[in-house]
PDB file of C-alpha atoms in Angstrom:
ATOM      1  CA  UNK A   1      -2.584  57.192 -40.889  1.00 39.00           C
ATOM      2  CA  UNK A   2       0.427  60.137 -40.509  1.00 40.00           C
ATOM      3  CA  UNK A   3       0.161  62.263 -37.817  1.00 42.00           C
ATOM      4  CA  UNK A   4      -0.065  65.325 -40.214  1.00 42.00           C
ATOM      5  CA  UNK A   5      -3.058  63.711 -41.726  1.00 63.00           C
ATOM      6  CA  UNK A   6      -4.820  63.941 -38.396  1.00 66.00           C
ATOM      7  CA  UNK A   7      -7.337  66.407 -36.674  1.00 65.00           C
ATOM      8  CA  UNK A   8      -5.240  67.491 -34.088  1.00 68.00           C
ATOM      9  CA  UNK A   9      -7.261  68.982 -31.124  1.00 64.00           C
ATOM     10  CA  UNK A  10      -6.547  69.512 -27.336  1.00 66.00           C
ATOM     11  CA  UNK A  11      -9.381  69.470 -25.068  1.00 71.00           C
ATOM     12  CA  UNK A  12     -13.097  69.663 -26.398  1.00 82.00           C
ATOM     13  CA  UNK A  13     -13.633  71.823 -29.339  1.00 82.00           C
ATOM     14  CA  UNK A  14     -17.215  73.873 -28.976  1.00 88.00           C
ATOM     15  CA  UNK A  15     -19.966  72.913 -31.739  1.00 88.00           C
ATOM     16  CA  UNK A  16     -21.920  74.643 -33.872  1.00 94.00           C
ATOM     17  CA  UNK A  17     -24.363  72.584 -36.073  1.00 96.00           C
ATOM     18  CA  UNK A  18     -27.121  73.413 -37.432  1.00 97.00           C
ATOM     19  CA  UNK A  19     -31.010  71.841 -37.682  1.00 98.00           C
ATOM     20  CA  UNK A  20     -30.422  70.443 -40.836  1.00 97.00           C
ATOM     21  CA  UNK A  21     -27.481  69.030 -40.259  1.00 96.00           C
ATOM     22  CA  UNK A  22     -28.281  67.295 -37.118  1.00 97.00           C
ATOM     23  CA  UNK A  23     -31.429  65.929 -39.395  1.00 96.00           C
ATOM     24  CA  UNK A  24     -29.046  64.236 -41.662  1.00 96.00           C
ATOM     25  CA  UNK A  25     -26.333  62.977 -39.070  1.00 95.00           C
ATOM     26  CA  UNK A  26     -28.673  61.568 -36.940  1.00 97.00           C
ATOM     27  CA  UNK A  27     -31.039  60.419 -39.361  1.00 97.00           C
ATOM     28  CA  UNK A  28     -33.705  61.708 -37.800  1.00 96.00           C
ATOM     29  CA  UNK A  29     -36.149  62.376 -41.290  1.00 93.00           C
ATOM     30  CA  UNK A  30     -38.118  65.431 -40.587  1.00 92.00           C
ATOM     31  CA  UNK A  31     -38.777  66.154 -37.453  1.00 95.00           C
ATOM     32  CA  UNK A  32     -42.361  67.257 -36.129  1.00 94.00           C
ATOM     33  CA  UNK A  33     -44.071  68.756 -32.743  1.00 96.00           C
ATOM     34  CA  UNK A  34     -44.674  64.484 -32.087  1.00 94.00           C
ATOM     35  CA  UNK A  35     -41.291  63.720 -32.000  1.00 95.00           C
ATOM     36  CA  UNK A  36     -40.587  65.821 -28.853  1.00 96.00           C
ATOM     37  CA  UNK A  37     -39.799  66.901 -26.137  1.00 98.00           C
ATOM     38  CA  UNK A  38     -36.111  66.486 -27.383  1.00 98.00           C
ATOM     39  CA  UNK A  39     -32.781  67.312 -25.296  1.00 98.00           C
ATOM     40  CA  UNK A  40     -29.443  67.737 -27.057  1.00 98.00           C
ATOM     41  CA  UNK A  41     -26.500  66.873 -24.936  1.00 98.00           C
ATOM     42  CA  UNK A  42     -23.158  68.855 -25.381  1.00 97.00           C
ATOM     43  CA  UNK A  43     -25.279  71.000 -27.427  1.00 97.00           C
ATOM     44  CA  UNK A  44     -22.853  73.660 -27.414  1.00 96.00           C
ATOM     45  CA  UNK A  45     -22.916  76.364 -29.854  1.00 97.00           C
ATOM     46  CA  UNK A  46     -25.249  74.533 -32.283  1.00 98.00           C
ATOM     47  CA  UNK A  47     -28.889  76.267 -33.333  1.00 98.00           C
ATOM     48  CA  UNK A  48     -30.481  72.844 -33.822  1.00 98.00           C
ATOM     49  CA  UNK A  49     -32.107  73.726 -30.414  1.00 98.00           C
ATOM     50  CA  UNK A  50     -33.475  76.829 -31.754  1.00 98.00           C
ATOM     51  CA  UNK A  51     -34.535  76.060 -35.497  1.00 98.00           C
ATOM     52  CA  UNK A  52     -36.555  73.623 -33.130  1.00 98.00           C
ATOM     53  CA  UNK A  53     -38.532  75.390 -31.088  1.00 98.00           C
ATOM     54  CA  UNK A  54     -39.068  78.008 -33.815  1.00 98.00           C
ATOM     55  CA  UNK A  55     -40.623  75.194 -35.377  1.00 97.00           C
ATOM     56  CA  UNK A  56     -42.637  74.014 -32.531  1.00 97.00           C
ATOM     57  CA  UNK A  57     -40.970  71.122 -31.326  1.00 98.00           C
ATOM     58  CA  UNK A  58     -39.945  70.960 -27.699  1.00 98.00           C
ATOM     59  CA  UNK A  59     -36.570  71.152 -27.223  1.00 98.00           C
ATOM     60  CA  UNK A  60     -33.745  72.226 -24.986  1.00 98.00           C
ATOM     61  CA  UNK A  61     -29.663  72.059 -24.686  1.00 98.00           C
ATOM     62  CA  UNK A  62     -27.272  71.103 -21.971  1.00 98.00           C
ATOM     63  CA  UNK A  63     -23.983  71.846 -21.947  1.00 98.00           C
ATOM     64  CA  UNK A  64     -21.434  73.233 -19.663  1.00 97.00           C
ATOM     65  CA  UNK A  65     -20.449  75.849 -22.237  1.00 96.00           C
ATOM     66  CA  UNK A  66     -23.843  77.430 -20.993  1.00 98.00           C
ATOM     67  CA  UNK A  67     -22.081  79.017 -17.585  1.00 97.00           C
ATOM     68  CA  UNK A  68     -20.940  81.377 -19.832  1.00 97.00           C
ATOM     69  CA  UNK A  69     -22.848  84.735 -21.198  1.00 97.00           C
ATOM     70  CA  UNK A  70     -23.372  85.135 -24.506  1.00 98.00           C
ATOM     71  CA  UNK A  71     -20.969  87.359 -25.646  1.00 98.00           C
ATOM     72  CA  UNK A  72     -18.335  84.939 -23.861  1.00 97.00           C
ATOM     73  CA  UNK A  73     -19.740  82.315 -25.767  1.00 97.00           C
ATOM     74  CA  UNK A  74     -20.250  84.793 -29.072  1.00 97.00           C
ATOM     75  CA  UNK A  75     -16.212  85.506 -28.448  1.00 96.00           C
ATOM     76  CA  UNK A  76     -15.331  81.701 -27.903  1.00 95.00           C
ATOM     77  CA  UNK A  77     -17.625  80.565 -31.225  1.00 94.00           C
ATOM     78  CA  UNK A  78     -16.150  82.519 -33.521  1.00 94.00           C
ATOM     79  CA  UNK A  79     -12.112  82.100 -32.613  1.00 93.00           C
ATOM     80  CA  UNK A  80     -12.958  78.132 -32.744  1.00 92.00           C
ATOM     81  CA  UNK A  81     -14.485  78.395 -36.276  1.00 94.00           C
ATOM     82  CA  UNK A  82     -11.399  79.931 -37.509  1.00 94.00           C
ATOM     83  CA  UNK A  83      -8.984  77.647 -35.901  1.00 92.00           C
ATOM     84  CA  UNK A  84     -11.353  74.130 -36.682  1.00 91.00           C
ATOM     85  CA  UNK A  85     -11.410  76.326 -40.354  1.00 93.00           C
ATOM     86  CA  UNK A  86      -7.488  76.355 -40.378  1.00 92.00           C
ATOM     87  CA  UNK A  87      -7.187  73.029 -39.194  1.00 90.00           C
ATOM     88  CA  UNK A  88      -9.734  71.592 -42.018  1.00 91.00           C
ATOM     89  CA  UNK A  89      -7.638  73.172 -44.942  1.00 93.00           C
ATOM     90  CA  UNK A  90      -4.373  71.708 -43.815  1.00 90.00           C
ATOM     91  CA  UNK A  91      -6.164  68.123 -44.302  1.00 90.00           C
ATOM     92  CA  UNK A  92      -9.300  68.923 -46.165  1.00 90.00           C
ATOM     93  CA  UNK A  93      -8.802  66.188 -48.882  1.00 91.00           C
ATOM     94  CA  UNK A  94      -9.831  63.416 -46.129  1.00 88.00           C
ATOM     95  CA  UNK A  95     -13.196  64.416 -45.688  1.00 91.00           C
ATOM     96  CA  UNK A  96     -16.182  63.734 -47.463  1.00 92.00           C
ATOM     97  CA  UNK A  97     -17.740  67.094 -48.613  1.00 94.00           C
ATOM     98  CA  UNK A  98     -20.499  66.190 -50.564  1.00 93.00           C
ATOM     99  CA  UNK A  99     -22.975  67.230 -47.958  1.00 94.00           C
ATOM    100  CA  UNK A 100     -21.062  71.044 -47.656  1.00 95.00           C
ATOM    101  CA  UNK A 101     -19.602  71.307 -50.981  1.00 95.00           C
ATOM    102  CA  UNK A 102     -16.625  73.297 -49.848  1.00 95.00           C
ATOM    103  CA  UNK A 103     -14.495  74.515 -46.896  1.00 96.00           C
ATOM    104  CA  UNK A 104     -15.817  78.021 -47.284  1.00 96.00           C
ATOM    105  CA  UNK A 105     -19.678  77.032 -46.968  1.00 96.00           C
ATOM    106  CA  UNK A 106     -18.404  74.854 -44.257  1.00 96.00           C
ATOM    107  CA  UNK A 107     -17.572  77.530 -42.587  1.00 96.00           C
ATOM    108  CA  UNK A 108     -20.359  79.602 -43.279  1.00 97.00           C
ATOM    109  CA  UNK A 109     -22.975  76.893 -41.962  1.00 96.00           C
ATOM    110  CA  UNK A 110     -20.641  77.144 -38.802  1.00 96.00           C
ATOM    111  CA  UNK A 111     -21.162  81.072 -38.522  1.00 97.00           C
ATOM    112  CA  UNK A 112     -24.820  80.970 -38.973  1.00 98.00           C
ATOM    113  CA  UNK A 113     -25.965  78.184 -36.414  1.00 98.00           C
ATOM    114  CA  UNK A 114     -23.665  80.540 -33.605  1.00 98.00           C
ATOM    115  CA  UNK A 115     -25.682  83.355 -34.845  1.00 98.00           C
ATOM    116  CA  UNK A 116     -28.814  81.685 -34.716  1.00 98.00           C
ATOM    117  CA  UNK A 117     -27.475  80.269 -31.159  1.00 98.00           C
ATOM    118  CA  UNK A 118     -27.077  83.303 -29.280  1.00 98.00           C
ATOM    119  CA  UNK A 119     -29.680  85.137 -30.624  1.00 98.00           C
ATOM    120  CA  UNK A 120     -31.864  82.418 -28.867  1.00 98.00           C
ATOM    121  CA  UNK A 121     -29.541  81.624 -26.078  1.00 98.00           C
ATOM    122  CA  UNK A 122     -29.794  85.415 -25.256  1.00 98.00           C
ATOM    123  CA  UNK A 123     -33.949  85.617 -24.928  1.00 98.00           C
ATOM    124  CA  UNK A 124     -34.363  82.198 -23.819  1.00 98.00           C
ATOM    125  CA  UNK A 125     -31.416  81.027 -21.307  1.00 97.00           C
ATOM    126  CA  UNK A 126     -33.369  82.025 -18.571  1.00 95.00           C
ATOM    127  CA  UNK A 127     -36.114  80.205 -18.998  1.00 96.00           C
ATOM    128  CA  UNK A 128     -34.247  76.943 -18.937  1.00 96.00           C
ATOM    129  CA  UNK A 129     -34.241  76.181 -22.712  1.00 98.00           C
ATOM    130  CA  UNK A 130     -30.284  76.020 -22.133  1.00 98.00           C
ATOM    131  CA  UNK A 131     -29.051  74.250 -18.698  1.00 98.00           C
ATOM    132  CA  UNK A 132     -24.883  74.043 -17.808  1.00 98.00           C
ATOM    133  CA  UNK A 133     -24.359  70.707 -17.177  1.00 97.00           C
ATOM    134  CA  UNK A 134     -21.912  67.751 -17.735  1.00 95.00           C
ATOM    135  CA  UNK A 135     -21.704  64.574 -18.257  1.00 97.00           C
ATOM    136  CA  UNK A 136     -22.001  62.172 -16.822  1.00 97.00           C
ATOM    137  CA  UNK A 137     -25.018  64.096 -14.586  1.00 97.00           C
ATOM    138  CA  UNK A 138     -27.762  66.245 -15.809  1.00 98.00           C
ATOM    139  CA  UNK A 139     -30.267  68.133 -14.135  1.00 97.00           C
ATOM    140  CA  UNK A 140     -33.184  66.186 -15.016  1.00 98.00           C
ATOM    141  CA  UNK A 141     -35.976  64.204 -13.991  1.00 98.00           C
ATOM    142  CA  UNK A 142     -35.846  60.356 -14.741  1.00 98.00           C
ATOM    143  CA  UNK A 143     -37.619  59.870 -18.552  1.00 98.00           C
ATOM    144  CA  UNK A 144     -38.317  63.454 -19.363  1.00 98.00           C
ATOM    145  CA  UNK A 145     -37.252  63.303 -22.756  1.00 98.00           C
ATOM    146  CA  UNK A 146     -38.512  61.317 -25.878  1.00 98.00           C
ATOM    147  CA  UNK A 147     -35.303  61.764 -27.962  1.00 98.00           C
ATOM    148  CA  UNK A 148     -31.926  62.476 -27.059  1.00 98.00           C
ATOM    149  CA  UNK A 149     -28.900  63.311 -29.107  1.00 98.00           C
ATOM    150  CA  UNK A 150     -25.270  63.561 -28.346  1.00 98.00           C
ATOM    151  CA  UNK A 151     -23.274  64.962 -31.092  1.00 96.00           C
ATOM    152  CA  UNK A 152     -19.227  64.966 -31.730  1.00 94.00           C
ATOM    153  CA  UNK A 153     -18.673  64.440 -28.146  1.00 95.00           C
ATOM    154  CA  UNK A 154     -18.594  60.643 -27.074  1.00 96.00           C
ATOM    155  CA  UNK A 155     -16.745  58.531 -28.759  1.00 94.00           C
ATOM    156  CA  UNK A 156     -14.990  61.410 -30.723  1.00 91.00           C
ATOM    157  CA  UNK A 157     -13.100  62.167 -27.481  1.00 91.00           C
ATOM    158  CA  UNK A 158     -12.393  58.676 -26.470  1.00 89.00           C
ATOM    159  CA  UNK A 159      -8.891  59.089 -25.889  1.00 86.00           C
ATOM    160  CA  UNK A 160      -9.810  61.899 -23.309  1.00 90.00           C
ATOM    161  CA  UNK A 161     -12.505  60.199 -21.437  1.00 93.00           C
ATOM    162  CA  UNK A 162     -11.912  56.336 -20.418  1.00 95.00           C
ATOM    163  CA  UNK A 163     -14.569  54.097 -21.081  1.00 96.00           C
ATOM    164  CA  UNK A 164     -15.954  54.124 -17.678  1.00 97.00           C
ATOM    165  CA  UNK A 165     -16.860  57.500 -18.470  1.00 97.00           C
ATOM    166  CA  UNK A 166     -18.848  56.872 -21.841  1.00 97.00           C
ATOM    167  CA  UNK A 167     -20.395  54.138 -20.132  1.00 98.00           C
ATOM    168  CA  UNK A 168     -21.898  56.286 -17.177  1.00 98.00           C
ATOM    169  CA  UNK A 169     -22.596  58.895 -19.624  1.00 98.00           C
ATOM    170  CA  UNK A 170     -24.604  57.106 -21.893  1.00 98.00           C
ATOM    171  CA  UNK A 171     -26.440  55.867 -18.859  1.00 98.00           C
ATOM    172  CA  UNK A 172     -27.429  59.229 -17.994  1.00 98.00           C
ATOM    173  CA  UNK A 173     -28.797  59.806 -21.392  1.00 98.00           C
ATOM    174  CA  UNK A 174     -30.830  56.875 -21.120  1.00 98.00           C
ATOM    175  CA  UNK A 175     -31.838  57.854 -17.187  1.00 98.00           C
ATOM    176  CA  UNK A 176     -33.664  61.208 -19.009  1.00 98.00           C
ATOM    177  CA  UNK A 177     -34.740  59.092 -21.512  1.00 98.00           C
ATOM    178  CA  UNK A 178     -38.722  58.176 -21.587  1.00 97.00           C
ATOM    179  CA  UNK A 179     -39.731  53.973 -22.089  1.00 96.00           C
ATOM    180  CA  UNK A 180     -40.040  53.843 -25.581  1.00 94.00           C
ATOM    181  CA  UNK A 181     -37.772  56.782 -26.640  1.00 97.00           C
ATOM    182  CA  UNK A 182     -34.113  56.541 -28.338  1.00 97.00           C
ATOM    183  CA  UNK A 183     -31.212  58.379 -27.651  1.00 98.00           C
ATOM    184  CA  UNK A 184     -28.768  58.505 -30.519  1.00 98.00           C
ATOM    185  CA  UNK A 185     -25.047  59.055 -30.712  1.00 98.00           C
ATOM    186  CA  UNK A 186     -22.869  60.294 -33.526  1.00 97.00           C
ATOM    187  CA  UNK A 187     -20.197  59.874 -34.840  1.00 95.00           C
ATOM    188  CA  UNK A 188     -18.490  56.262 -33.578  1.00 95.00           C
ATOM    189  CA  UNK A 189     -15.104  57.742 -34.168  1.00 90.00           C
ATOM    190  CA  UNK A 190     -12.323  59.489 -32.668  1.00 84.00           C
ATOM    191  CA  UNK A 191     -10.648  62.710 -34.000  1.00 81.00           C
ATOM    192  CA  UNK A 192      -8.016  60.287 -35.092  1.00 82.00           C
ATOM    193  CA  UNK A 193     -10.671  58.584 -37.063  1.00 84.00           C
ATOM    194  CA  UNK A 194     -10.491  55.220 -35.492  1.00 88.00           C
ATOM    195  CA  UNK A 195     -13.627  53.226 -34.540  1.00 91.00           C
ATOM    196  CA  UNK A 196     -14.283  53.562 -30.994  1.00 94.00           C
ATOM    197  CA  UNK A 197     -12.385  50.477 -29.850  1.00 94.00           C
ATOM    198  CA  UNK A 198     -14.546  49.582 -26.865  1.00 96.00           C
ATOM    199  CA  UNK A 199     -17.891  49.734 -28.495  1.00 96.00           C
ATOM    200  CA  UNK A 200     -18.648  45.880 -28.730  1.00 96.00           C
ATOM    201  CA  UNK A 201     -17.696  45.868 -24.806  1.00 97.00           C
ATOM    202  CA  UNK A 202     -20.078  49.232 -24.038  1.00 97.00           C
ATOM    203  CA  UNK A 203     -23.357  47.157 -26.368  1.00 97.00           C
ATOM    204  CA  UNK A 204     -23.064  44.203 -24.447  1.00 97.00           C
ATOM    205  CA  UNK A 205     -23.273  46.009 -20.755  1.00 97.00           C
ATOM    206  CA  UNK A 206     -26.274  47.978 -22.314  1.00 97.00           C
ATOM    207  CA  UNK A 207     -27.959  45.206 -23.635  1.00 97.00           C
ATOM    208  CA  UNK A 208     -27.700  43.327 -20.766  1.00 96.00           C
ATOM    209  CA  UNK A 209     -29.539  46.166 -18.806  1.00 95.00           C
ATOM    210  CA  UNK A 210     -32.382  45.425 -21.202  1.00 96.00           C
ATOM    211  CA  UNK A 211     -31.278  48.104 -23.952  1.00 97.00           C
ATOM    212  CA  UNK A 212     -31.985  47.784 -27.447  1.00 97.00           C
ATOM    213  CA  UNK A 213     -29.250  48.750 -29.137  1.00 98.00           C
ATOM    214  CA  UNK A 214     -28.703  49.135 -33.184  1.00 97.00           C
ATOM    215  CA  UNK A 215     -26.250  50.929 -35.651  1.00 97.00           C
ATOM    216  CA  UNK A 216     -27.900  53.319 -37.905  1.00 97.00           C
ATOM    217  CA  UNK A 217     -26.341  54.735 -41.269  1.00 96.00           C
ATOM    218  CA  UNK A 218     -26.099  57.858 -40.955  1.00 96.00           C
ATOM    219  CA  UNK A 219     -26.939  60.630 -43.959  1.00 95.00           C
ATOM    220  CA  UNK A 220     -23.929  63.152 -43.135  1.00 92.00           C
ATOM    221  CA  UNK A 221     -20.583  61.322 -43.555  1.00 84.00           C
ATOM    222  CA  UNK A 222     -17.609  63.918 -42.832  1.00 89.00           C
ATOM    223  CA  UNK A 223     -15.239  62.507 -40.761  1.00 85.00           C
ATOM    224  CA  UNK A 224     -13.404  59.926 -42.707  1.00 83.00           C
ATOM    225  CA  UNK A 225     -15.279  56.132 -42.437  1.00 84.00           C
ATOM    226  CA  UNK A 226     -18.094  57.898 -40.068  1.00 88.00           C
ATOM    227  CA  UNK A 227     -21.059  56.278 -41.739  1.00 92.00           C
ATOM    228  CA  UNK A 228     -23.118  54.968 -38.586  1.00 95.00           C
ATOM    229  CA  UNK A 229     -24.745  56.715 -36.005  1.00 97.00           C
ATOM    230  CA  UNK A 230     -25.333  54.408 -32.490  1.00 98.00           C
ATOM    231  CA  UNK A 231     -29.472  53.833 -31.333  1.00 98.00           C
ATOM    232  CA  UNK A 232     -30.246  53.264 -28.130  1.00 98.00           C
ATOM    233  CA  UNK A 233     -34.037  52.271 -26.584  1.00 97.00           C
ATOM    234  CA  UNK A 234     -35.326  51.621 -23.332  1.00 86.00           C
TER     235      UNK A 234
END
């Protein structure tokens, strides 16, 4: 693939997804009050955390974005939708868009889930719905969560973070995760749209720890060849 064919991106881009989508990337089905409590990991801007909890689920973010107020974070949302926005039309006829029909409502999903963020981040940040914290440590008791989701984060970054990193991250997503619970990863590629290359080597440490470990389809392919989404259970 040309380099002008490529996302190019320096350091980690902020997110902002919404419920909906993270149903459909992560395959999840429809989620109920059962399913939880749930944690979302480099969460940043995204309202999936939210749209949760206003649905009665138990939920909560963590992210290091989250040392930040929310008009820092209202500021810092909207500049990166415009530049990701920028960067998508240069390249746009790579991705799949049959899930957001065009770069415009693209961009509009984008807009609404940092709404919907900070309107939530602003009345419930203090209670600890929203926790700063980065990989690979987060504040939490061992198994507290039943599902766990990292989105566009690992593996997306991998020529940022070596794989000693992903490894020790993932095991900290499985430390917070409860016996019996999954934590699920998406997408398996980089921003240069190459499969992770050490992902054979990171299954067979986990499932040598006693991990169950499967690849999932998953039901929001953007990123070019991003079909699978990565299971994990304890």
């Amino acid at each position: 693939m040309s380099k002008s064919k490529r996302y190019e991106q320096t350091g980690v881009a902020m997110t902002c997804r919404s419920f909906a989508e993270y149903e459909k990337m992560f395959a999840l089905g429809q989620l109920t009050a059962l399913d939880g409590p749930i944690l979302d990991v480099a969460a940043g801007a995204s309202s999936f955390t939210a749209e949760a909890c206003a649905r009665g689920i138990n939920a909560k973010s963590a992210d290091p974005l989250y040392s930040m107020n929310a008009d820092e974070i209202m500021s810092h949302g909207g500049q990166e939708i415009i530049t990701s926005t920028q960067k998508l039309a240069a390249i746009k006829e790579s991705f799949d868009w049959s899930y957001y029909g065009d770069l415009d409502r693209h961009r509009a999903l984008r807009e609404q889930s940092l709404v919907r963020f900070i309107q939530d981040y602003r009345q419930y940040k203090e209670e600890g719905r929203y926790v700063p914290a980065l990989l690979p440590k987060l504040p939490y008791e061992d198994g507290t969560f039943n599902l766990v989701l990292c989105s566009h984060f690992l593996f997306l970054y991998h020529e940022q973070f070596d794989y000693e990193f992903h490894l020790q991250a993932i095991q900290e997503l499985l430390r917070v995760c409860r016996p019996g619970g999954q934590v699920r990863i998406y997408p398996l590629r980089s921003l240069q749209w190459d499969y992770y290359p050490h992902l054979e080597q990171l299954l067979s440490t986990l499932e040598k720890e006693q991990i169950k470990t499967r690849l999932l389809a998953s039901e929001l392919p953007f990123i070019p060849g991003s079909t699978e989404l990565l299971s994990l259970a304890k």
